Amino acid sequence: MNPQIKICSCNHTLPINAASARKIADAIGAEAVQHSDMLCRREAGQFLQAMQGVEDVIVGCTQERALFSELGRESVAPLRFVNLREQAGWSEEAPSTIPKMAALLAAAALPEPEPVPVVNYTSDGNLLIIGPADVAIPWADKLASQMAVNVLLTEGAAHGARLTERTFPVWSGRAITVSGYLGQFEVRWQQQNPIDLEACTRCNACITSCPENAIDFSYQIDLDKCRDHRDCVKACGPIGAIDFERVATGRDTQADLVLDLSRNALLKMSDKPQGYFAPGADVAAQFEAVLTLTQMTGEFEKPKFFHYKDKLCAHSRSGKQGCTACLDVCSTEAISSAGDKVSVNPNLCAGCGACTTVCPTGAMSYAYMRAPDTGSHIRTMLQAYHRAGGQDAALLLHSKQAGAALLLEVGQLARAGGRGLPARMIPLALHHTASTGMDLWLSAVCYGATQIVILMTDEEAPEYRAALEKEIRVAQTILNGLGYQGQHIVLLADSSASRLPQQLYAMSAAHTPPVATFHVAKDKREALDFALSHLLLHAPVAVSEVALPKGALYGSVAVNQDACTLCMSCVGACPSSALMDNASMPQLRFIERNCVQCGLCEETCPEQAITLTPRLLLGEEAKQTRILNEAQPYHCIRCSKPFATAQMIESMLLKLSGHQAFAGHLDRIRMCADCRVVDMMSTQEARRPQ
């Protein structure tokens, strides 16, 4: 691929000229980078000429994206845009931003990643509005002409909202539960109010007859005001819509979309499902939600953000719980326990990728983009940056939504006295900031990133911040333990465009090894092995191990040999083949490199003989098999075949001596399985009458 690259000084506000264009071209390996001063105006012909071909066209401007897209509408050439203005050149360090521009353009020139599977939604626009009558009814009246509206009232009208013509179904209830997602919501509730709105004809006889004015025009009875005269029941007569003796009955309905106007959202998870809107009492937020949901009729799709390998999962074994990292961090409740494995509902998944970040085994991996693709972007950007003469490169990871908007504002403020982004801070947009983890961070350090700054804004759920802080603590402990000085990985939570530059400029470059050449592997543990091997090879401090915080994904297993009976329950529970037996003799073996510290062995051990120690063992020793416990085999007293250990037999004799199956036949415990059956059959034969 030989893309045509167009960059513009934006009316001489960026440090772009013929010399800088040649420097960028050399850094990214392009035949040429064409520069302009007013590409969107008097030099637009250069853009049109580039669009006459079939090769990719990369434009270093997002300000005029709409204009360039319209000008290239008839072309078959793929068109991409890169923000060189706010993210690079508009900065107090503008003269030093050419290496950063090279990095951004180099990443844009990479081929598109392989497509991922998609998740489909179908919505017919069937909307359920839930909330107090004063809020729900007015919105239902407004939307009834556009959508199939249903209303579920949680309380009556305090300010005079009225149910008039029966243009849409109305129910009332309490104990409401909502489950599902766009196109497939299931809503359940308890019908408790004496007036059944499905039977009510809205004749107003009950309102007129009530001496306490306890019934409003939403036809709900305020039971705190009601004094049990039952005049309303008499007025309702044969209609029979009012029943004070009604037993609360469960009701349900389906909906494609849910507008929850309750004061407190019915769904409590941090990230709500597609098609569910809970704007609360904020009128502006209500208008925004309604504007969005009116467009959600039809067929929709989104990427399937994850890939799950159940064989690697360390969640559970035989009813014993091990790793719950992905369940704990999921902000949409898309992940649930499914026996020994977990189950992920792709329709509920919001694509944050936090589950893949915290997964110790790599059973859950991120697919949008895949780790090798993200690694390729990082490696390409850093290579171009260094080739263009850049120093002390830092990656600024941010989301494509709020994070990108924040950086845009930072860049714009730079033209009004602000500082803009530091020249060494290279922005990398992610679908979500929680989607990268230790494998990519450490790889980035190996590629020459002196810092990885993860920028979080108000859009991220609190679960993600806690998860990233834990991962950063482990990664930073490893780097510092190997002697690499400084703070390499920083979590920055700020939504202020005025404060952010000050924090970024205050950061000092951390120590890194010589630049590595490996590629990020698809498997998480393998990717970490590459990075750790490179870091160890060039480590300033010679160490054999690094102590890690509790919950780290590396560590050792210790066995109390006095308590262990070598029953091998731990071997059967281990999901990563870190614990192994020996087919030739009673022996428990361990490969520390494979251990993910899930705790299943500890939970499973009947003698409670196992303890975990989080640490990173370095060098070849981590890959070697070591013996945790062994014993001389116990031989069958009948055939002399080895079948257990002496300690295990002693334990069984103690535990089973009172068992009826062995009463008077304790020697059977000392026999192998085959001889035990023979002995039992011989005894039965001897007892038969001759």
PDB file of N, CA, C and O in Angstrom, residues 481-524:
ATOM      1  N   GLY A 481      10.964  -3.258  40.373  1.00  0.00           N
ATOM      2  CA  GLY A 481      11.699  -4.374  40.949  1.00  0.00           C
ATOM      3  C   GLY A 481      12.880  -4.801  40.094  1.00  0.00           C
ATOM      4  O   GLY A 481      13.886  -5.307  40.604  1.00  0.00           O
ATOM      5  N   LEU A 482      12.769  -4.599  38.784  1.00  0.00           N
ATOM      6  CA  LEU A 482      13.870  -4.919  37.870  1.00  0.00           C
ATOM      7  C   LEU A 482      14.878  -3.780  37.770  1.00  0.00           C
ATOM      8  O   LEU A 482      15.874  -3.892  37.044  1.00  0.00           O
ATOM      9  N   GLY A 483      14.596  -2.684  38.462  1.00  0.00           N
ATOM     10  CA  GLY A 483      15.546  -1.581  38.488  1.00  0.00           C
ATOM     11  C   GLY A 483      15.246  -0.443  37.541  1.00  0.00           C
ATOM     12  O   GLY A 483      16.040   0.502  37.437  1.00  0.00           O
ATOM     13  N   TYR A 484      14.122  -0.508  36.846  1.00  0.00           N
ATOM     14  CA  TYR A 484      13.750   0.593  35.956  1.00  0.00           C
ATOM     15  C   TYR A 484      13.107   1.695  36.792  1.00  0.00           C
ATOM     16  O   TYR A 484      12.018   1.518  37.343  1.00  0.00           O
ATOM     17  N   GLN A 485      13.771   2.813  36.860  1.00  0.00           N
ATOM     18  CA  GLN A 485      13.355   3.879  37.759  1.00  0.00           C
ATOM     19  C   GLN A 485      12.273   4.758  37.133  1.00  0.00           C
ATOM     20  O   GLN A 485      12.201   4.924  35.916  1.00  0.00           O
ATOM     21  N   GLY A 486      11.437   5.338  37.998  1.00  0.00           N
ATOM     22  CA  GLY A 486      10.412   6.266  37.553  1.00  0.00           C
ATOM     23  C   GLY A 486       9.025   5.651  37.542  1.00  0.00           C
ATOM     24  O   GLY A 486       8.848   4.463  37.829  1.00  0.00           O
ATOM     25  N   GLN A 487       8.055   6.465  37.210  1.00  0.00           N
ATOM     26  CA  GLN A 487       6.663   6.027  37.114  1.00  0.00           C
ATOM     27  C   GLN A 487       6.339   5.834  35.645  1.00  0.00           C
ATOM     28  O   GLN A 487       6.184   6.785  34.896  1.00  0.00           O
ATOM     29  N   HIS A 488       6.232   4.580  35.231  1.00  0.00           N
ATOM     30  CA  HIS A 488       6.031   4.266  33.819  1.00  0.00           C
ATOM     31  C   HIS A 488       4.566   4.310  33.405  1.00  0.00           C
ATOM     32  O   HIS A 488       4.251   4.656  32.266  1.00  0.00           O
ATOM     33  N   ILE A 489       3.681   3.927  34.304  1.00  0.00           N
ATOM     34  CA  ILE A 489       2.263   3.811  33.957  1.00  0.00           C
ATOM     35  C   ILE A 489       1.467   4.678  34.921  1.00  0.00           C
ATOM     36  O   ILE A 489       1.560   4.513  36.142  1.00  0.00           O
ATOM     37  N   VAL A 490       0.693   5.596  34.361  1.00  0.00           N
ATOM     38  CA  VAL A 490      -0.024   6.582  35.169  1.00  0.00           C
ATOM     39  C   VAL A 490      -1.498   6.563  34.794  1.00  0.00           C
ATOM     40  O   VAL A 490      -1.840   6.615  33.606  1.00  0.00           O
ATOM     41  N   LEU A 491      -2.343   6.477  35.793  1.00  0.00           N
ATOM     42  CA  LEU A 491      -3.783   6.609  35.576  1.00  0.00           C
ATOM     43  C   LEU A 491      -4.172   8.040  35.920  1.00  0.00           C
ATOM     44  O   LEU A 491      -4.005   8.485  37.053  1.00  0.00           O
ATOM     45  N   LEU A 492      -4.687   8.748  34.938  1.00  0.00           N
ATOM     46  CA  LEU A 492      -5.023  10.156  35.111  1.00  0.00           C
ATOM     47  C   LEU A 492      -6.522  10.324  34.920  1.00  0.00           C
ATOM     48  O   LEU A 492      -7.044  10.109  33.827  1.00  0.00           O
ATOM     49  N   ALA A 493      -7.226  10.658  35.991  1.00  0.00           N
ATOM     50  CA  ALA A 493      -8.676  10.836  35.932  1.00  0.00           C
ATOM     51  C   ALA A 493      -8.991  12.319  36.052  1.00  0.00           C
ATOM     52  O   ALA A 493      -8.943  12.888  37.143  1.00  0.00           O
ATOM     53  N   ASP A 494      -9.291  12.944  34.923  1.00  0.00           N
ATOM     54  CA  ASP A 494      -9.563  14.381  34.927  1.00  0.00           C
ATOM     55  C   ASP A 494     -10.348  14.737  33.670  1.00  0.00           C
ATOM     56  O   ASP A 494     -10.068  14.225  32.593  1.00  0.00           O
ATOM     57  N   SER A 495     -11.314  15.608  33.808  1.00  0.00           N
ATOM     58  CA  SER A 495     -12.114  16.061  32.670  1.00  0.00           C
ATOM     59  C   SER A 495     -11.933  17.546  32.408  1.00  0.00           C
ATOM     60  O   SER A 495     -12.698  18.142  31.654  1.00  0.00           O
ATOM     61  N   SER A 496     -10.910  18.139  33.010  1.00  0.00           N
ATOM     62  CA  SER A 496     -10.690  19.570  32.872  1.00  0.00           C
ATOM     63  C   SER A 496      -9.630  19.845  31.819  1.00  0.00           C
ATOM     64  O   SER A 496      -8.471  19.437  31.964  1.00  0.00           O
ATOM     65  N   ALA A 497     -10.003  20.561  30.765  1.00  0.00           N
ATOM     66  CA  ALA A 497      -9.056  20.900  29.705  1.00  0.00           C
ATOM     67  C   ALA A 497      -8.025  21.913  30.173  1.00  0.00           C
ATOM     68  O   ALA A 497      -6.951  22.030  29.589  1.00  0.00           O
ATOM     69  N   SER A 498      -8.318  22.648  31.226  1.00  0.00           N
ATOM     70  CA  SER A 498      -7.357  23.631  31.743  1.00  0.00           C
ATOM     71  C   SER A 498      -6.327  22.987  32.665  1.00  0.00           C
ATOM     72  O   SER A 498      -5.169  23.403  32.711  1.00  0.00           O
ATOM     73  N   ARG A 499      -6.731  21.943  33.401  1.00  0.00           N
ATOM     74  CA  ARG A 499      -5.799  21.291  34.339  1.00  0.00           C
ATOM     75  C   ARG A 499      -4.936  20.234  33.668  1.00  0.00           C
ATOM     76  O   ARG A 499      -3.796  20.010  34.075  1.00  0.00           O
ATOM     77  N   LEU A 500      -5.489  19.555  32.676  1.00  0.00           N
ATOM     78  CA  LEU A 500      -4.806  18.402  32.094  1.00  0.00           C
ATOM     79  C   LEU A 500      -3.399  18.723  31.596  1.00  0.00           C
ATOM     80  O   LEU A 500      -2.455  17.974  31.896  1.00  0.00           O
ATOM     81  N   PRO A 501      -3.173  19.793  30.832  1.00  0.00           N
ATOM     82  CA  PRO A 501      -1.807  20.056  30.361  1.00  0.00           C
ATOM     83  C   PRO A 501      -0.795  20.195  31.487  1.00  0.00           C
ATOM     84  O   PRO A 501       0.342  19.705  31.378  1.00  0.00           O
ATOM     85  N   GLN A 502      -1.197  20.847  32.578  1.00  0.00           N
ATOM     86  CA  GLN A 502      -0.261  21.035  33.686  1.00  0.00           C
ATOM     87  C   GLN A 502       0.181  19.689  34.249  1.00  0.00           C
ATOM     88  O   GLN A 502       1.364  19.502  34.585  1.00  0.00           O
ATOM     89  N   GLN A 503      -0.746  18.761  34.342  1.00  0.00           N
ATOM     90  CA  GLN A 503      -0.408  17.445  34.868  1.00  0.00           C
ATOM     91  C   GLN A 503       0.504  16.684  33.911  1.00  0.00           C
ATOM     92  O   GLN A 503       1.434  15.991  34.340  1.00  0.00           O
ATOM     93  N   LEU A 504       0.249  16.812  32.618  1.00  0.00           N
ATOM     94  CA  LEU A 504       1.066  16.097  31.639  1.00  0.00           C
ATOM     95  C   LEU A 504       2.476  16.671  31.559  1.00  0.00           C
ATOM     96  O   LEU A 504       3.460  15.923  31.468  1.00  0.00           O
ATOM     97  N   TYR A 505       2.596  17.997  31.598  1.00  0.00           N
ATOM     98  CA  TYR A 505       3.922  18.617  31.536  1.00  0.00           C
ATOM     99  C   TYR A 505       4.737  18.326  32.792  1.00  0.00           C
ATOM    100  O   TYR A 505       5.979  18.350  32.763  1.00  0.00           O
ATOM    101  N   ALA A 506       4.068  18.053  33.899  1.00  0.00           N
ATOM    102  CA  ALA A 506       4.774  17.808  35.163  1.00  0.00           C
ATOM    103  C   ALA A 506       5.383  16.410  35.237  1.00  0.00           C
ATOM    104  O   ALA A 506       6.206  16.133  36.117  1.00  0.00           O
ATOM    105  N   MET A 507       5.001  15.525  34.327  1.00  0.00           N
ATOM    106  CA  MET A 507       5.489  14.143  34.369  1.00  0.00           C
ATOM    107  C   MET A 507       6.909  14.057  33.823  1.00  0.00           C
ATOM    108  O   MET A 507       7.257  14.706  32.837  1.00  0.00           O
ATOM    109  N   SER A 508       7.713  13.228  34.476  1.00  0.00           N
ATOM    110  CA  SER A 508       9.102  13.015  34.059  1.00  0.00           C
ATOM    111  C   SER A 508       9.242  11.670  33.378  1.00  0.00           C
ATOM    112  O   SER A 508       8.608  10.688  33.778  1.00  0.00           O
ATOM    113  N   ALA A 509      10.072  11.611  32.360  1.00  0.00           N
ATOM    114  CA  ALA A 509      10.285  10.360  31.620  1.00  0.00           C
ATOM    115  C   ALA A 509      10.900   9.309  32.536  1.00  0.00           C
ATOM    116  O   ALA A 509      11.826   9.582  33.300  1.00  0.00           O
ATOM    117  N   ALA A 510      10.379   8.097  32.449  1.00  0.00           N
ATOM    118  CA  ALA A 510      10.901   6.983  33.242  1.00  0.00           C
ATOM    119  C   ALA A 510      11.955   6.217  32.437  1.00  0.00           C
ATOM    120  O   ALA A 510      12.078   6.372  31.227  1.00  0.00           O
ATOM    121  N   HIS A 511      12.698   5.377  33.131  1.00  0.00           N
ATOM    122  CA  HIS A 511      13.801   4.621  32.533  1.00  0.00           C
ATOM    123  C   HIS A 511      13.247   3.446  31.727  1.00  0.00           C
ATOM    124  O   HIS A 511      12.371   2.721  32.186  1.00  0.00           O
ATOM    125  N   THR A 512      13.770   3.236  30.523  1.00  0.00           N
ATOM    126  CA  THR A 512      13.307   2.137  29.661  1.00  0.00           C
ATOM    127  C   THR A 512      14.502   1.346  29.138  1.00  0.00           C
ATOM    128  O   THR A 512      15.632   1.850  29.101  1.00  0.00           O
ATOM    129  N   PRO A 513      14.275   0.115  28.688  1.00  0.00           N
ATOM    130  CA  PRO A 513      15.359  -0.684  28.109  1.00  0.00           C
ATOM    131  C   PRO A 513      15.598  -0.284  26.657  1.00  0.00           C
ATOM    132  O   PRO A 513      14.841   0.516  26.093  1.00  0.00           O
ATOM    133  N   PRO A 514      16.634  -0.823  26.008  1.00  0.00           N
ATOM    134  CA  PRO A 514      16.793  -0.628  24.566  1.00  0.00           C
ATOM    135  C   PRO A 514      15.542  -1.119  23.831  1.00  0.00           C
ATOM    136  O   PRO A 514      14.854  -2.031  24.290  1.00  0.00           O
ATOM    137  N   VAL A 515      15.257  -0.521  22.685  1.00  0.00           N
ATOM    138  CA  VAL A 515      14.017  -0.810  21.972  1.00  0.00           C
ATOM    139  C   VAL A 515      13.980  -2.259  21.509  1.00  0.00           C
ATOM    140  O   VAL A 515      14.943  -2.772  20.923  1.00  0.00           O
ATOM    141  N   ALA A 516      12.855  -2.916  21.760  1.00  0.00           N
ATOM    142  CA  ALA A 516      12.666  -4.321  21.386  1.00  0.00           C
ATOM    143  C   ALA A 516      12.124  -4.431  19.969  1.00  0.00           C
ATOM    144  O   ALA A 516      11.573  -3.482  19.411  1.00  0.00           O
ATOM    145  N   THR A 517      12.245  -5.630  19.400  1.00  0.00           N
ATOM    146  CA  THR A 517      11.765  -5.870  18.032  1.00  0.00           C
ATOM    147  C   THR A 517      10.644  -6.892  17.970  1.00  0.00           C
ATOM    148  O   THR A 517      10.109  -7.146  16.898  1.00  0.00           O
ATOM    149  N   PHE A 518      10.276  -7.502  19.092  1.00  0.00           N
ATOM    150  CA  PHE A 518       9.244  -8.535  19.058  1.00  0.00           C
ATOM    151  C   PHE A 518       7.871  -7.924  18.775  1.00  0.00           C
ATOM    152  O   PHE A 518       7.660  -6.719  18.920  1.00  0.00           O
ATOM    153  N   HIS A 519       6.944  -8.768  18.357  1.00  0.00           N
ATOM    154  CA  HIS A 519       5.564  -8.354  18.121  1.00  0.00           C
ATOM    155  C   HIS A 519       4.695  -8.861  19.275  1.00  0.00           C
ATOM    156  O   HIS A 519       4.970  -9.913  19.851  1.00  0.00           O
ATOM    157  N   VAL A 520       3.651  -8.146  19.580  1.00  0.00           N
ATOM    158  CA  VAL A 520       2.743  -8.561  20.650  1.00  0.00           C
ATOM    159  C   VAL A 520       2.014  -9.830  20.219  1.00  0.00           C
ATOM    160  O   VAL A 520       1.404  -9.882  19.136  1.00  0.00           O
ATOM    161  N   ALA A 521       2.091 -10.848  21.042  1.00  0.00           N
ATOM    162  CA  ALA A 521       1.449 -12.124  20.731  1.00  0.00           C
ATOM    163  C   ALA A 521      -0.046 -12.060  21.021  1.00  0.00           C
ATOM    164  O   ALA A 521      -0.517 -11.235  21.805  1.00  0.00           O
ATOM    165  N   LYS A 522      -0.775 -12.950  20.386  1.00  0.00           N
ATOM    166  CA  LYS A 522      -2.222 -13.007  20.588  1.00  0.00           C
ATOM    167  C   LYS A 522      -2.560 -13.494  21.991  1.00  0.00           C
ATOM    168  O   LYS A 522      -3.480 -12.990  22.636  1.00  0.00           O
ATOM    169  N   ASP A 523      -1.812 -14.473  22.473  1.00  0.00           N
ATOM    170  CA  ASP A 523      -2.042 -15.025  23.811  1.00  0.00           C
ATOM    171  C   ASP A 523      -1.448 -14.099  24.863  1.00  0.00           C
ATOM    172  O   ASP A 523      -0.294 -13.661  24.756  1.00  0.00           O
ATOM    173  N   LYS A 524      -2.224 -13.788  25.874  1.00  0.00           N
ATOM    174  CA  LYS A 524      -1.807 -12.811  26.884  1.00  0.00           C
ATOM    175  C   LYS A 524      -0.556 -13.245  27.626  1.00  0.00           C
ATOM    176  O   LYS A 524       0.394 -12.452  27.779  1.00  0.00           O
TER     177      LYS A 524
END
